[in-house]
Amino acid sequence: MEEPRWRRYLRLWGRDPGADVDDELSVHLEERERLGLLQGLPPDDARREAERRFGDVNRIREECLVEMERQGRRAALGDSLRDAAGDVRLAFRSLGRSPVYAVTAALVLALAIGASTAVFSVVSAVLLRPLPYAQPERVVVVHNSWTGADRGGLSPAEYLDYAEQARGFSALGVYAITTANVVEGDVAERVPAALLTASTFEVLGVAPAAGRFHADDVAGEAAPAVVLSHEYWQARFGGDAAVVGRDMIVNGTSRTVIGVLPAGVRLPSTYGSDQPPALFTPLSITRASDPPRGSHFLRAVARLEDGWSAAAADADLKRVARELVTAYGDDYPERMQFSAYIVPVHEAVAGDTRRLLLMLTAAVGLVLLIACANVSSLVLTRTEDRRRELAVRTALGAGRWRIARQLLAEQLVVGAFAVAGGLALAVAGVRMLALLQPGDIPRMAEAAIDGRVLAFAILLGMATSLLVALAPLRLGGGAAATQPALREAGGRATSTRAAQRLRRGLIATEVALGVVLLAGAGLLLRSLVLLLAVDPGYRTDHVLTAAVALPAAGYGDNDAVRRFYAQLVDDVAALPGVQAAGAVINLPLQSSVGDLNITIEGREPAPGDMSLRLDWQVISPGWMEAMGIDIVRGRGLADADDARAPGVVVLSESAARRHWPDTDPIGQRFTLGGGAGPGVVTVIGIARDVRQAGLAAEPPAVMYLPHAQFTFWGGGATPSTMTLAVHAAGDPMSLAPAVRDVLRRLDPHVPLGPPRTMEQVVRAATAEPRFTASVLGAFAAVALLLTLVGIYGLVAYTVARRTREIAVRLALGAQPGRVVRQVVLQGMQPVLLGAVIGGVAALALGRTVQHMLYGITPRDPVTLAAALVLLPATALAACLLPARRAAAVAPQQVLREE
Amino acid sequence: MPPIDLSELQSPLDYLILRTLSWGAMHGFGIARWLEERTDAALVVEEGTLYPALHRLERRELIRGEWRQTENRRRAKYYQLTAQGERALRAQARSWEQLARVFSQVAAGRGGADAAEARG
């Protein structure tokens, strides 16, 4: 009895041991029966004899089933593996016959997978990987907030209050970022540093890489100690554990190295910095030292108490803040709206970059979809070309599932190569991203191809393979398609309507996605160009900058500091090749200015009013000349404006506009708040506005105070850390050694900070917009290329399919121009449709990039128009090429070939 | 003559199956017919017991089963020796032949005195 076809199909769903055993045993019985019949027995006897000789069929069957049960699971797996191996082998052979397709598909997918993996590895390092603290989910960052300050710091008095009264914290630590002069052995350098309380180490909960974190108390007083960062330890001391116990002079004080932080551990706010602290010195805050309450310069981290949720700790902290406001009304006036809150440390570190990374992810996702559409189209074409082969196989009994499995296997093999290639590309991609990196994407340096990223790449490869295989599976291999396929003459398969529609749909999709990417990239690029074209108000070429910090030792006296800087500026200005030189306390684009309240003569505020405020800068004479900042009215600062002369100040244009909108401020007097020196100042000049916080931010309303006169509030000290600015006639960097010499001659113990040209400062300040524009631009370029290749391929394929028809038309006298036009029109249809859809989508999605734009809105017509025109225009060229070639073919030749 | 360790030997049926298959791939009925012809039907085996033995040997990977179509377009399972099976067969063959000789010696009554000893 022939095995019925339905049984065969059923078997494809899996082995059925019972049926197998039945088959085997029944064959035996039938053979014995036949033998009996041949020997002349009557049918019934033959049957009975067979059964007698066999034995108890049911018992045998049971025993066999038990055996097969034991064997079953292993065998099923073995079978599946063998089937899969067979599929893969067939896939390799089949792909080997069409190498162009295989290589193209693998390359396109590798490109997309590589880009996606690179972006994901950054996302993984920045957003997903937990911070290297003990139980990082229990660590939080503490901020104060008040009007005008979202993320305010803590004052020393508040630190003590919170540490004592906030119940939600098991530990609270505060720190401040600064710089330090280090002299170790015979090397003097200036490094970023931090002051921190011992409790900070408790909060972080990390174990030292060497030594320990807590110094012993010697005679009741902590011995001067310093802890090194891991990077500094490696760079300066080669990771030598013997560094523990060594002495070094930090800002003039001798300290002993007691420990080293483990690798990768930083204070939370320093993760976004490319110059994180190298040294950590103890910060001691006690009630006895009468800590100030109004200076909010400390950053705070805390560890949640066991059993407390972040929300509960936050609520309790707010309670403490409220109590402080009540207890110290003078320090927390009503209008200040003082409060406090906590943020989980992971969000504090990475939160700002979340939007940027999401945008990158979305952009690379678009590229991925375009690549999939592209390859899908390729697969579709290939499947069509193989319809004959597939039809034959179906007729020979291969089920739809079998063929589908085969196609899927081919796609997975291509996918596997694509993943391998993609991973290689991703490694290079991550490195490139790191090179471009805006220094303020935290932890980006940690991006690498680790286990999670690898798993992502593999999953992505499988998903894209499946996605790409979907379309042809629905069309190819169908039983209904086999008959016409087998009957086709000439061996060249014609394409079904459905396939053509699908291909056009894929092109339209690619174009739509491409337009969105182009629009996004265009907006960011235009925004970048506008940003870089901003006139900052000072010159950025030919200026050398370097920071100088005087130690407390030898410079405890204001006069000494003033004399030093005056001499330094004079000596540097006298160097050959120097046009002008000066010093400033907060170099524009490098550090920000703070504000100070002022009391204008004749405009004393009523009690309860907010006082007038201005941002403040401290400069030496010559700084404005060195930076090329024009004086618009009056005069700039001069050497004569020193400590013995009356207090003077130069205002920026916005400062003048803010407080003297209708009158001329020159000659007006006001008093600096907080007791800052020189107290009462007279306005002597107005300077052009300059950009301080960034090229995009509005110029601040700032007052320039002379270094020779200014002293800080609450202490009256002259600023001892200033940044030099030197206007060079030639290459600014070439002046660095000479400046260093001048400094060394004045005081060999005062090192020069790392010199940077103003151009480098600007570059660092615009790093992020340059990063996003470059990356998105690269994605858009890839997308454009892929789409164009896809369009070209489609038109070329269509033309090839219809060569005969075109030849006939030409032979019958049709104008070649008309033929070309018709082919081009047909090819452009999906492009135009896609462009329209893409344009609408770009308009709708514009809002997502709004915050990254400068100078233009997301609906900028110029950019959108360019994106909408660029793709179709280039697509036109892609269509013309094959169309022209088709029309140029000699009709007779084609017809003869038939 | 080295001593024969009975516990090392497989069941006689397993050995016979392996031996038979060493002449070529066969399905269960084929094996039964072969044995029938070679031994002139001297061996009476409940034919059905071949099948649990075949499946056992297959599980131990001494033989491998493959479904093929018979001449009557029926689906039947053909078995053949695996490399492991061949090795097992060679290892066992000597022992079995020796055992056969021992049996025939015993049956030939050489141990008449031994038999009396065993009884006594």
mmCIF file of C-alpha atoms in Angstrom, chain A residues 1-3 7 11 19-21 23-28 30-32 34-35 39 50 52-56 59-60 63-64 67-68 70-71 74, chain B residues 27-30 32-33 36 41 45-52 54-56 58-61 64 67 69-77 79:
data_model
loop_
_atom_site.group_PDB
_atom_site.id
_atom_site.type_symbol
_atom_site.label_atom_id
_atom_site.label_comp_id
_atom_site.label_asym_id
_atom_site.label_seq_id
_atom_site.Cartn_x
_atom_site.Cartn_y
_atom_site.Cartn_z
ATOM 1 C CA MET A 1 0.000 0.000 0.000
ATOM 2 C CA GLU A 2 1.522 3.280 -1.051
ATOM 3 C CA GLU A 3 2.077 5.723 1.713
ATOM 4 C CA ARG A 7 1.146 11.096 6.054
ATOM 5 C CA ARG A 11 5.813 13.744 9.381
ATOM 6 C CA ALA A 19 3.475 5.367 13.585
ATOM 7 C CA ASP A 20 7.101 4.477 12.861
ATOM 8 C CA VAL A 21 6.920 1.304 14.899
ATOM 9 C CA ASP A 23 5.144 0.813 9.878
ATOM 10 C CA GLU A 24 8.132 -1.297 10.676
ATOM 11 C CA LEU A 25 6.217 -4.156 12.178
ATOM 12 C CA SER A 26 3.494 -4.177 9.572
ATOM 13 C CA VAL A 27 6.050 -4.392 6.775
ATOM 14 C CA HIS A 28 7.445 -7.509 8.377
ATOM 15 C CA GLU A 30 3.120 -8.236 5.148
ATOM 16 C CA GLU A 31 6.353 -9.660 3.745
ATOM 17 C CA ARG A 32 5.873 -12.915 5.648
ATOM 18 C CA ARG A 34 3.371 -12.543 0.867
ATOM 19 C CA LEU A 35 5.921 -15.274 1.202
ATOM 20 C CA GLN A 39 4.366 -20.789 -1.202
ATOM 21 C CA ALA A 50 2.840 -14.692 9.720
ATOM 22 C CA ARG A 52 2.239 -16.928 14.653
ATOM 23 C CA ARG A 53 5.830 -16.685 13.631
ATOM 24 C CA PHE A 54 5.982 -13.064 14.707
ATOM 25 C CA GLY A 55 4.840 -13.444 18.261
ATOM 26 C CA ASP A 56 2.764 -11.157 20.415
ATOM 27 C CA ARG A 59 3.950 -6.758 23.467
ATOM 28 C CA ILE A 60 6.623 -6.280 20.833
ATOM 29 C CA GLU A 63 8.860 -2.855 23.976
ATOM 30 C CA CYS A 64 9.799 -1.023 20.815
ATOM 31 C CA GLU A 67 13.125 1.748 23.387
ATOM 32 C CA MET A 68 12.209 4.564 21.099
ATOM 33 C CA ARG A 70 14.595 6.427 25.414
ATOM 34 C CA GLN A 71 16.111 7.117 22.089
ATOM 35 C CA ARG A 74 18.358 12.409 21.476
ATOM 36 C CA HIS B 27 15.404 -4.471 7.216
ATOM 37 C CA GLY B 28 14.010 -6.586 10.031
ATOM 38 C CA PHE B 29 12.295 -9.140 7.829
ATOM 39 C CA GLY B 30 15.419 -9.444 5.739
ATOM 40 C CA ALA B 32 14.884 -12.937 9.802
ATOM 41 C CA ARG B 33 14.964 -14.510 6.353
ATOM 42 C CA GLU B 36 16.380 -18.725 8.437
ATOM 43 C CA ALA B 41 15.630 -22.884 10.014
ATOM 44 C CA VAL B 45 13.307 -17.140 17.015
ATOM 45 C CA GLU B 46 10.130 -15.375 17.683
ATOM 46 C CA GLU B 47 10.566 -13.016 14.770
ATOM 47 C CA GLY B 48 9.048 -10.105 16.552
ATOM 48 C CA THR B 49 11.778 -10.081 19.189
ATOM 49 C CA LEU B 50 14.149 -8.878 16.505
ATOM 50 C CA TYR B 51 12.651 -5.454 16.659
ATOM 51 C CA PRO B 52 13.226 -4.454 20.287
ATOM 52 C CA LEU B 54 17.243 -3.714 16.700
ATOM 53 C CA HIS B 55 16.053 -0.585 18.465
ATOM 54 C CA ARG B 56 18.291 -1.295 21.415
ATOM 55 C CA GLU B 58 20.326 1.489 17.364
ATOM 56 C CA ARG B 59 20.178 3.369 20.647
ATOM 57 C CA ARG B 60 23.629 2.115 21.503
ATOM 58 C CA GLU B 61 24.729 3.381 18.095
ATOM 59 C CA ARG B 64 22.046 2.911 12.204
ATOM 60 C CA TRP B 67 13.965 4.795 6.220
ATOM 61 C CA GLN B 69 11.170 2.797 0.089
ATOM 62 C CA THR B 70 10.791 -0.916 -0.632
ATOM 63 C CA GLU B 71 10.014 -2.210 -4.119
ATOM 64 C CA ASN B 72 6.368 -2.106 -3.195
ATOM 65 C CA ARG B 73 6.637 1.597 -2.367
ATOM 66 C CA ARG B 74 6.297 0.814 1.296
ATOM 67 C CA ARG B 75 8.271 2.639 3.872
ATOM 68 C CA ALA B 76 10.625 0.311 5.680
ATOM 69 C CA LYS B 77 13.523 0.841 8.025
ATOM 70 C CA TYR B 79 19.675 -1.060 9.279
#
